[in-house]
Short mmCIF file of C-alpha atoms and ligand atoms in Angstrom, two decimals:
data_model
loop_
_atom_site.label_atom_id
_atom_site.label_comp_id
_atom_site.label_asym_id
_atom_site.label_seq_id
_atom_site.Cartn_x
_atom_site.Cartn_y
_atom_site.Cartn_z
CA UNK A 5 158.89 138.69 76.68
CA UNK A 6 159.62 142.05 77.97
CA UNK A 7 159.83 145.13 75.90
CA UNK A 8 162.53 147.45 77.23
CA UNK A 9 162.59 150.65 74.89
CA UNK A 10 161.21 151.73 71.46
CA UNK A 11 163.39 154.18 69.41
CA UNK A 12 161.77 155.98 66.56
CA UNK A 13 163.19 158.00 63.62
CA UNK A 14 160.91 160.16 61.23
CA UNK A 15 157.67 158.15 62.83
CA UNK A 16 154.83 160.44 62.69
CA UNK A 17 155.74 163.85 64.59
CA UNK A 18 158.93 162.30 65.99
CA UNK A 19 162.26 163.21 64.18
CA UNK A 20 164.37 161.08 66.62
CA UNK A 21 163.21 159.79 70.15
CA UNK A 22 163.41 157.03 72.47
CA UNK A 23 161.52 155.97 75.69
CA UNK A 24 162.18 153.28 78.03
CA UNK A 25 158.98 150.92 78.98
CA UNK A 26 158.58 149.78 82.72
CA UNK A 27 158.14 146.13 83.68
CA UNK A 28 154.51 146.87 85.07
CA UNK A 29 152.48 150.00 84.10
CA UNK A 30 154.08 152.94 82.30
CA UNK A 31 152.20 155.86 82.11
CA UNK A 32 152.60 158.06 78.91
CA UNK A 33 151.61 161.70 79.50
CA UNK A 34 151.63 164.91 77.99
CA UNK A 35 149.24 167.66 76.37
CA UNK A 36 146.79 166.93 73.69
CA UNK A 37 148.55 166.60 70.33
CA UNK A 38 152.23 166.08 72.25
CA UNK A 39 152.62 162.56 70.39
CA UNK A 40 151.44 159.89 72.83
CA UNK A 41 149.34 158.08 70.66
CA UNK A 42 152.13 158.22 67.98
CA UNK A 43 154.30 156.79 70.41
CA UNK A 44 151.90 153.93 71.55
CA UNK A 45 151.59 153.37 67.53
CA UNK A 46 155.49 153.16 67.47
CA UNK A 47 155.33 150.46 70.03
CA UNK A 48 152.84 148.31 68.17
CA UNK A 49 154.53 148.95 64.67
CA UNK A 50 157.96 147.77 65.86
CA UNK A 51 156.53 144.50 67.37
CA UNK A 52 154.31 143.55 64.48
CA UNK A 53 155.54 145.19 61.73
CA UNK A 54 152.46 147.06 61.08
CA UNK A 55 150.28 150.01 62.26
CA UNK A 56 147.25 149.81 64.60
CA UNK A 57 145.86 152.67 63.31
CA UNK A 58 146.19 152.71 59.55
CA UNK A 59 146.40 150.06 56.66
CA UNK A 60 148.66 152.94 54.67
CA UNK A 61 152.27 152.75 56.12
CA UNK A 62 152.69 156.00 54.35
CA UNK A 63 151.03 157.99 57.23
CA UNK A 64 153.64 157.12 59.52
CA UNK A 65 156.14 158.50 57.59
CA UNK A 66 157.13 161.87 59.26
CA UNK A 67 155.74 164.62 56.85
CA UNK A 68 158.38 165.38 54.09
CA UNK A 69 160.72 162.58 55.16
CA UNK A 70 162.07 159.44 53.02
CA UNK A 71 162.24 156.76 55.62
CA UNK A 72 160.64 156.03 59.14
CA UNK A 73 162.43 153.48 61.31
CA UNK A 74 161.24 152.02 64.61
CA UNK A 75 163.40 149.72 66.89
CA UNK A 76 162.20 147.78 69.78
CA UNK A 77 164.68 146.54 72.69
CA UNK A 78 163.27 143.43 74.40
CA UNK A 79 164.21 140.48 76.83
CA UNK A 80 163.49 137.20 77.83
CA UNK A 81 165.00 134.45 79.80
CA UNK A 82 167.38 133.82 76.99
CA UNK A 83 168.84 137.20 76.75
CA UNK A 84 168.20 140.60 74.84
CA UNK A 85 166.43 140.90 71.62
CA UNK A 86 165.73 143.62 69.01
CA UNK A 87 163.39 143.95 66.45
CA UNK A 88 163.54 146.61 63.80
CA UNK A 89 160.99 147.91 61.24
CA UNK A 90 162.02 150.36 58.55
CA UNK A 91 159.54 152.11 56.07
CA UNK A 92 160.60 153.77 52.79
CA UNK A 93 157.55 154.27 50.29
CA UNK A 94 157.77 152.46 47.09
CA UNK A 95 159.96 149.73 48.84
CA UNK A 96 159.01 146.54 50.79
CA UNK A 97 159.12 147.24 54.50
CA UNK A 98 162.31 145.76 56.10
CA UNK A 99 161.88 143.96 59.25
CA UNK A 100 164.75 142.43 61.49
CA UNK A 101 164.44 140.06 64.49
CA UNK A 102 167.92 139.84 66.04
CA UNK A 103 169.55 141.42 63.13
CA UNK A 104 168.13 138.82 60.69
CA UNK A 105 165.80 139.75 57.96
CA UNK A 106 161.99 138.48 58.60
CA UNK A 107 159.34 138.07 55.98
CA UNK A 108 156.61 139.11 58.34
CA UNK A 109 157.14 139.74 62.58
CA UNK A 110 153.49 139.19 62.76
CA UNK A 111 153.80 135.38 62.52
CA UNK A 112 157.03 134.99 64.68
CA UNK A 113 156.24 133.28 67.75
CA UNK A 114 159.05 134.90 69.65
CA UNK A 115 157.90 138.46 69.33
CA UNK A 116 156.11 140.26 72.24
CA UNK A 117 152.46 140.03 71.81
CA UNK A 118 150.57 143.38 71.65
CA UNK A 119 146.97 144.07 72.47
CA UNK A 120 145.73 147.74 71.66
CA UNK A 121 142.82 149.85 72.97
CA UNK A 122 142.25 152.95 70.69
CA UNK A 123 138.85 154.83 71.06
CA UNK A 124 138.61 154.22 67.00
CA UNK A 125 138.57 150.68 67.97
CA UNK A 126 135.03 150.86 69.35
CA UNK A 127 134.29 149.63 65.60
CA UNK A 128 135.23 146.07 66.85
CA UNK A 129 132.10 146.27 69.03
CA UNK A 130 129.84 148.37 66.78
CA UNK A 131 130.85 147.21 63.29
CA UNK A 132 130.20 144.39 60.85
CA UNK A 133 130.62 140.82 62.20
CA UNK A 134 133.77 140.49 59.97
CA UNK A 135 135.86 142.85 62.17
CA UNK A 136 134.81 140.48 65.19
CA UNK A 137 135.70 137.46 63.29
CA UNK A 138 139.00 138.59 62.32
CA UNK A 139 139.81 139.73 65.88
CA UNK A 140 138.73 136.27 67.07
CA UNK A 141 140.89 134.55 64.89
CA UNK A 142 143.85 136.48 66.09
CA UNK A 143 143.29 135.85 69.39
CA UNK A 144 142.80 132.13 68.67
CA UNK A 145 146.35 132.35 67.02
CA UNK A 146 147.98 134.20 70.02
CA UNK A 147 146.46 131.01 72.10
CA UNK A 148 147.58 128.23 69.86
CA UNK A 149 149.96 129.63 66.88
CA UNK A 150 149.65 126.63 65.11
CA UNK A 151 146.04 126.68 64.67
CA UNK A 152 146.22 129.76 62.63
CA UNK A 153 146.46 127.16 59.50
CA UNK A 154 143.03 126.23 60.32
CA UNK A 155 141.78 129.64 59.32
CA UNK A 156 144.09 129.70 56.36
CA UNK A 157 142.94 126.29 55.21
CA UNK A 158 139.08 127.43 55.45
CA UNK A 159 139.88 130.36 53.54
CA UNK A 160 141.49 128.80 50.68
CA UNK A 161 138.94 126.09 50.63
CA UNK A 162 136.24 128.68 50.63
CA UNK A 163 137.78 130.63 47.61
CA UNK A 164 138.50 127.58 45.61
CA UNK A 165 134.49 126.44 46.17
CA UNK A 166 133.33 129.86 45.44
CA UNK A 167 135.46 129.89 41.85
CA UNK A 168 133.61 126.54 41.38
CA UNK A 169 130.19 127.72 42.42
CA UNK A 170 130.47 130.19 39.14
CA UNK A 171 131.89 127.84 36.57
CA UNK A 172 129.04 125.24 37.48
CA UNK A 173 126.48 127.76 37.36
CA UNK A 174 128.12 128.65 33.59
CA UNK A 175 127.56 124.98 32.75
CA UNK A 176 130.57 122.83 34.08
CA UNK A 177 130.04 119.69 35.60
CA UNK A 178 129.24 119.40 39.43
CA UNK A 179 131.00 116.40 39.96
CA UNK A 180 134.20 118.29 40.96
CA UNK A 181 132.62 120.25 43.63
CA UNK A 182 131.94 117.28 45.87
CA UNK A 183 135.74 116.90 46.50
CA UNK A 184 135.92 120.78 47.76
CA UNK A 185 132.73 120.27 49.58
CA UNK A 186 134.58 117.69 51.65
CA UNK A 187 137.60 119.89 51.73
CA UNK A 188 135.67 123.03 52.85
CA UNK A 189 133.58 120.70 55.51
CA UNK A 190 136.85 119.50 57.33
CA UNK A 191 138.30 123.08 57.46
CA UNK A 192 135.04 124.51 58.41
CA UNK A 193 134.42 121.91 61.49
CA UNK A 194 138.31 122.79 62.73
CA UNK A 195 137.67 126.27 62.62
CA UNK A 196 134.67 126.32 64.26
CA UNK A 197 136.14 124.02 66.87
CA UNK A 198 139.03 126.37 67.60
CA UNK A 199 136.68 129.07 67.84
CA UNK A 200 134.31 127.52 70.10
CA UNK A 201 137.07 126.29 72.45
CA UNK A 202 138.82 129.88 72.73
CA UNK A 203 135.54 131.60 73.21
CA UNK A 204 134.66 129.06 76.14
CA UNK A 205 137.87 129.71 77.82
CA UNK A 206 137.10 133.51 77.05
CA UNK A 207 133.20 133.96 78.41
CA UNK A 208 133.61 133.51 82.34
CA UNK A 209 136.76 135.81 82.26
CA UNK A 210 134.83 138.41 80.32
CA UNK A 211 132.21 138.65 82.70
CA UNK A 212 134.42 138.78 85.70
CA UNK A 213 136.60 141.54 84.11
CA UNK A 214 133.70 143.54 82.63
CA UNK A 215 132.31 143.61 86.04
CA UNK A 216 135.53 144.28 87.80
CA UNK A 217 135.90 147.71 85.75
CA UNK A 218 132.54 148.76 86.24
CA UNK A 219 130.27 147.46 83.44
CA UNK A 220 127.42 146.06 85.39
CA UNK A 221 124.23 144.33 83.54
CA UNK A 222 125.55 140.84 83.70
CA UNK A 223 127.75 141.20 80.54
CA UNK A 224 128.52 138.34 78.44
CA UNK A 225 130.32 136.76 75.45
CA UNK A 226 128.85 134.46 73.08
CA UNK A 227 130.23 132.73 69.91
CA UNK A 228 127.66 132.29 67.32
CA UNK A 229 128.29 130.25 64.52
CA UNK A 230 126.58 130.29 61.41
CA UNK A 231 126.44 126.28 61.26
CA UNK A 232 125.10 124.40 64.08
CA UNK A 233 127.15 121.28 62.38
CA UNK A 234 129.78 119.44 64.71
CA UNK A 235 130.71 116.81 62.54
CA UNK A 236 131.73 117.09 58.85
CA UNK A 237 129.13 115.07 57.59
CA UNK A 238 126.57 117.34 59.29
CA UNK A 239 128.09 120.25 57.50
CA UNK A 240 128.05 118.82 54.17
CA UNK A 241 124.38 118.10 54.62
CA UNK A 242 123.99 121.79 55.14
CA UNK A 243 125.83 122.60 51.97
CA UNK A 244 123.67 119.95 49.98
CA UNK A 245 120.40 121.87 51.24
CA UNK A 246 121.91 125.24 49.94
CA UNK A 247 123.35 124.23 46.83
CA UNK A 248 120.62 125.48 44.69
CA UNK A 249 120.51 128.81 46.19
CA UNK A 250 124.33 129.19 46.17
CA UNK A 251 124.74 128.01 42.58
CA UNK A 252 122.09 131.09 41.77
CA UNK A 253 124.08 133.51 43.84
CA UNK A 254 127.72 131.93 42.73
CA UNK A 255 129.23 132.19 45.99
CA UNK A 256 129.21 130.43 49.40
CA UNK A 257 126.80 131.47 51.88
CA UNK A 258 126.97 129.43 54.59
CA UNK A 259 129.65 128.52 57.07
CA UNK A 260 132.14 130.06 59.93
CA UNK A 261 132.94 132.96 57.29
CA UNK A 262 129.41 134.02 58.69
CA UNK A 263 130.23 133.52 62.31
CA UNK A 264 129.51 136.46 64.79
CA UNK A 265 131.15 136.95 68.30
CA UNK A 266 128.28 138.63 70.25
CA UNK A 267 128.63 140.78 73.41
CA UNK A 268 125.79 141.00 75.38
CA UNK A 269 125.12 143.47 77.97
CA UNK A 270 121.72 143.81 80.29
CA UNK A 271 120.04 140.87 77.97
CA UNK A 272 120.55 142.88 74.75
CA UNK A 273 123.58 143.08 72.09
CA UNK A 274 125.96 145.84 73.25
CA UNK A 275 126.71 146.50 69.64
CA UNK A 276 123.17 147.97 68.98
CA UNK A 277 121.78 148.94 72.26
CA UNK A 278 125.05 150.16 74.41
CA UNK A 279 125.71 153.37 75.03
CA UNK A 280 129.00 154.69 74.02
CA UNK A 281 130.38 154.40 77.30
CA UNK A 282 129.22 150.87 77.59
CA UNK A 283 130.66 150.06 74.86
CA UNK A 284 134.05 151.35 75.52
CA UNK A 285 134.14 149.19 79.05
CA UNK A 286 133.04 146.24 76.64
CA UNK A 287 135.87 146.73 74.27
CA UNK A 288 138.30 147.23 77.25
CA UNK A 289 136.95 144.05 78.98
CA UNK A 290 137.49 142.03 75.93
CA UNK A 291 140.56 143.00 75.31
CA UNK A 292 141.64 142.49 79.22
CA UNK A 293 139.98 139.27 79.57
CA UNK A 294 141.77 137.93 76.10
CA UNK A 295 145.30 139.14 77.82
CA UNK A 296 144.33 137.03 80.93
CA UNK A 297 143.39 134.05 78.95
CA UNK A 298 146.64 134.42 76.82
CA UNK A 299 148.75 134.46 79.91
CA UNK A 300 147.51 131.06 80.94
CA UNK A 301 148.44 129.47 77.69
CA UNK A 302 151.41 131.52 76.88
CA UNK A 303 153.12 131.85 80.23
CA UNK A 304 153.07 135.87 80.33
CA UNK A 305 150.42 138.44 79.34
CA UNK A 306 150.61 140.41 76.18
CA UNK A 307 151.76 143.73 76.30
CA UNK A 308 148.45 145.99 76.27
CA UNK A 309 148.47 149.52 75.25
CA UNK A 310 145.69 151.58 76.26
CA UNK A 311 144.90 154.74 74.38
CA UNK A 312 143.30 157.45 75.96
CA UNK A 313 141.20 155.18 78.33
CA UNK A 314 141.11 157.08 81.68
CA UNK A 315 139.33 160.31 80.27
CA UNK A 316 135.92 158.49 80.08
CA UNK A 317 136.21 156.65 83.31
CA UNK A 318 135.11 158.19 86.72
CA UNK A 319 137.44 157.69 89.74
CA UNK A 320 136.69 154.55 90.84
CA UNK A 321 136.52 152.58 87.39
CA UNK A 322 140.30 154.23 86.91
CA UNK A 323 141.46 152.51 90.17
CA UNK A 324 139.73 149.55 89.40
CA UNK A 325 141.47 149.25 86.22
CA UNK A 326 144.65 149.80 87.58
CA UNK A 327 144.22 147.55 90.26
CA UNK A 328 143.31 145.03 87.57
CA UNK A 329 146.34 145.76 85.58
CA UNK A 330 148.48 145.13 88.64
CA UNK A 331 146.85 141.82 89.48
CA UNK A 332 147.20 140.49 86.11
CA UNK A 333 150.93 141.36 85.84
CA UNK A 334 152.95 141.82 82.46
CA UNK A 335 153.28 145.14 80.85
CA UNK A 336 150.85 147.94 80.34
CA UNK A 337 151.17 151.15 78.49
CA UNK A 338 148.45 153.97 79.24
CA UNK A 339 148.29 157.36 77.57
CA UNK A 340 146.75 160.39 79.24
CA UNK A 341 146.69 164.01 79.32
CA UNK A 342 146.41 164.38 83.07
CA UNK A 343 149.19 162.17 85.25
CA UNK A 344 146.34 162.48 87.96
CA UNK A 345 144.24 160.21 85.92
CA UNK A 346 146.47 157.29 86.84
CA UNK A 347 145.99 156.56 90.77
CA UNK A 348 149.10 154.90 92.47
CA UNK A 349 147.91 151.72 93.63
CA UNK A 350 149.63 149.38 96.10
CA UNK A 351 151.88 146.55 94.57
CA UNK A 352 151.58 148.12 91.06
CA UNK A 353 155.07 148.91 89.45
CA UNK A 354 154.50 152.37 87.66
CA UNK A 355 156.99 154.17 85.35
CA UNK A 356 156.08 157.56 83.68
CA UNK A 357 157.46 158.97 80.24
CA UNK A 358 156.64 162.71 79.67
CA UNK A 359 155.79 163.61 75.91
CA UNK A 360 155.88 167.08 74.78
CA UNK A 361 155.65 168.62 70.88
CA UNK A 362 157.07 165.15 69.53
CA UNK A 363 159.93 165.16 72.14
CA UNK A 364 160.26 162.39 74.95
CA UNK A 365 161.02 164.49 77.61
CA UNK A 366 162.61 162.14 80.29
CA UNK A 367 164.27 159.53 78.01
CA UNK A 368 167.91 157.98 79.45
CA UNK A 369 170.46 158.78 77.29
CA UNK A 370 171.47 155.43 77.12
CA UNK A 371 168.87 154.35 74.80
CA UNK A 372 169.37 156.76 71.38
CA UNK A 373 166.85 156.97 68.40
CA UNK A 374 168.10 154.89 65.66
CA UNK A 375 170.43 155.58 63.03
N1 ADP B 21 152.92 161.56 59.67
C1 ADP B 21 152.88 162.72 60.38
N2 ADP B 21 154.13 163.56 60.35
C2 ADP B 21 154.35 164.37 61.13
N3 ADP B 21 153.39 164.50 62.41
C3 ADP B 21 152.43 164.09 62.08
C4 ADP B 21 152.15 162.83 61.37
N4 ADP B 21 150.94 161.92 61.91
C5 ADP B 21 150.59 162.94 62.75
N5 ADP B 21 151.39 163.88 62.79
C6 ADP B 21 151.02 164.86 64.47
O1 ADP B 21 151.16 164.39 65.39
C7 ADP B 21 150.47 165.18 66.32
C8 ADP B 21 149.28 164.29 67.00
O2 ADP B 21 150.06 163.46 67.58
P1 ADP B 21 149.28 162.40 68.67
O3 ADP B 21 150.08 161.33 69.04
O4 ADP B 21 147.99 161.93 67.86
O5 ADP B 21 149.02 163.36 70.02
P2 ADP B 21 148.20 162.81 71.39
O6 ADP B 21 149.33 163.39 72.16
O7 ADP B 21 147.37 163.71 71.56
O8 ADP B 21 147.84 161.37 71.35
C9 ADP B 21 149.76 166.08 65.42
O9 ADP B 21 149.97 167.25 65.67
C10 ADP B 21 149.88 165.55 64.07
O10 ADP B 21 149.78 166.80 62.89
MG1 MG B 22 146.22 160.51 71.43
#
């Protein structure tokens, strides 16, 4: 699915604005504070129903206003589509797809997939494993939407078992634990198999992409499961071994909720030993590699939103990134203060959107702001 335009009303610094997206690379440029990142966020918000920068929707509401609204126009081989997200504090978010109300845009398989690079997302590389697990599971869900159920199944079984562990440690019988252990083991094996397969597809592409954008030092990505079980029986045996200590702690300490996804650079964890520049390239390579793999499974690459990615790349790496985006195809949006930072490149379709002081300067009149 191709995104044609984004229109916003009272979103961040924009009162009313609209911008077209090109079919290839769209360069969003303007001075610092002009509203580039805000517009990128609006695209994400309109496609998914949530912000990529904040968990608090109130933050996106323009100061002093009562309601924010984002509309995305898109098209696929079946025709044109429209997604709209409206937010009023104190009310449930209103989301529609082609005019019909939807509970969660995020779960729709017909929406455009979006991937986003923000400088603050370096947390994904540097932060706790939980962030990487959540990211890995989103990537699994993008590859195979039906398998998102495996992650939910595991989370439910885990919550039930933890509740039971507490009760058993307070004197309840252990008998009922066996049934939940079976459930947990089956769910754990399914989830680990999904993650394993997804990372197996990603690993060679990650090394390739990371090299192409200039991260030397043999970069690699490795799935690191906590459990080494490959069958439910093996997982049950691992649980049995730990039962006594888990009863004492009152929670399950073993299983895929303790997995990690490890980025390796020059033989060491990028998370701990990489420079900020190397970590940025690692994050960029991760997102670009996932996008390339997703394109193989889902026909087209996701829309990728790249915020301020050029400022810390040297000239050769900027060029390499634009070439790679051109080769991989699909849509990309890059924000930059300096138009020159996105070099023209043969075969790469490029569109330009200029923003200044909360205004899109070159929006065609035919796409207006939402009412
Ligand atoms: N909820 C909001 N309402 C109004 N203005 C906002 C809101 N959130 C951020 N801003 C303003 O948006 C501007 C920054 O926009 P941003 O998109 O981050 O700029 P840049 O072009 O540098 O990426 C700042 O002036 C900031 O005060
Ligand atoms: Mg910005």
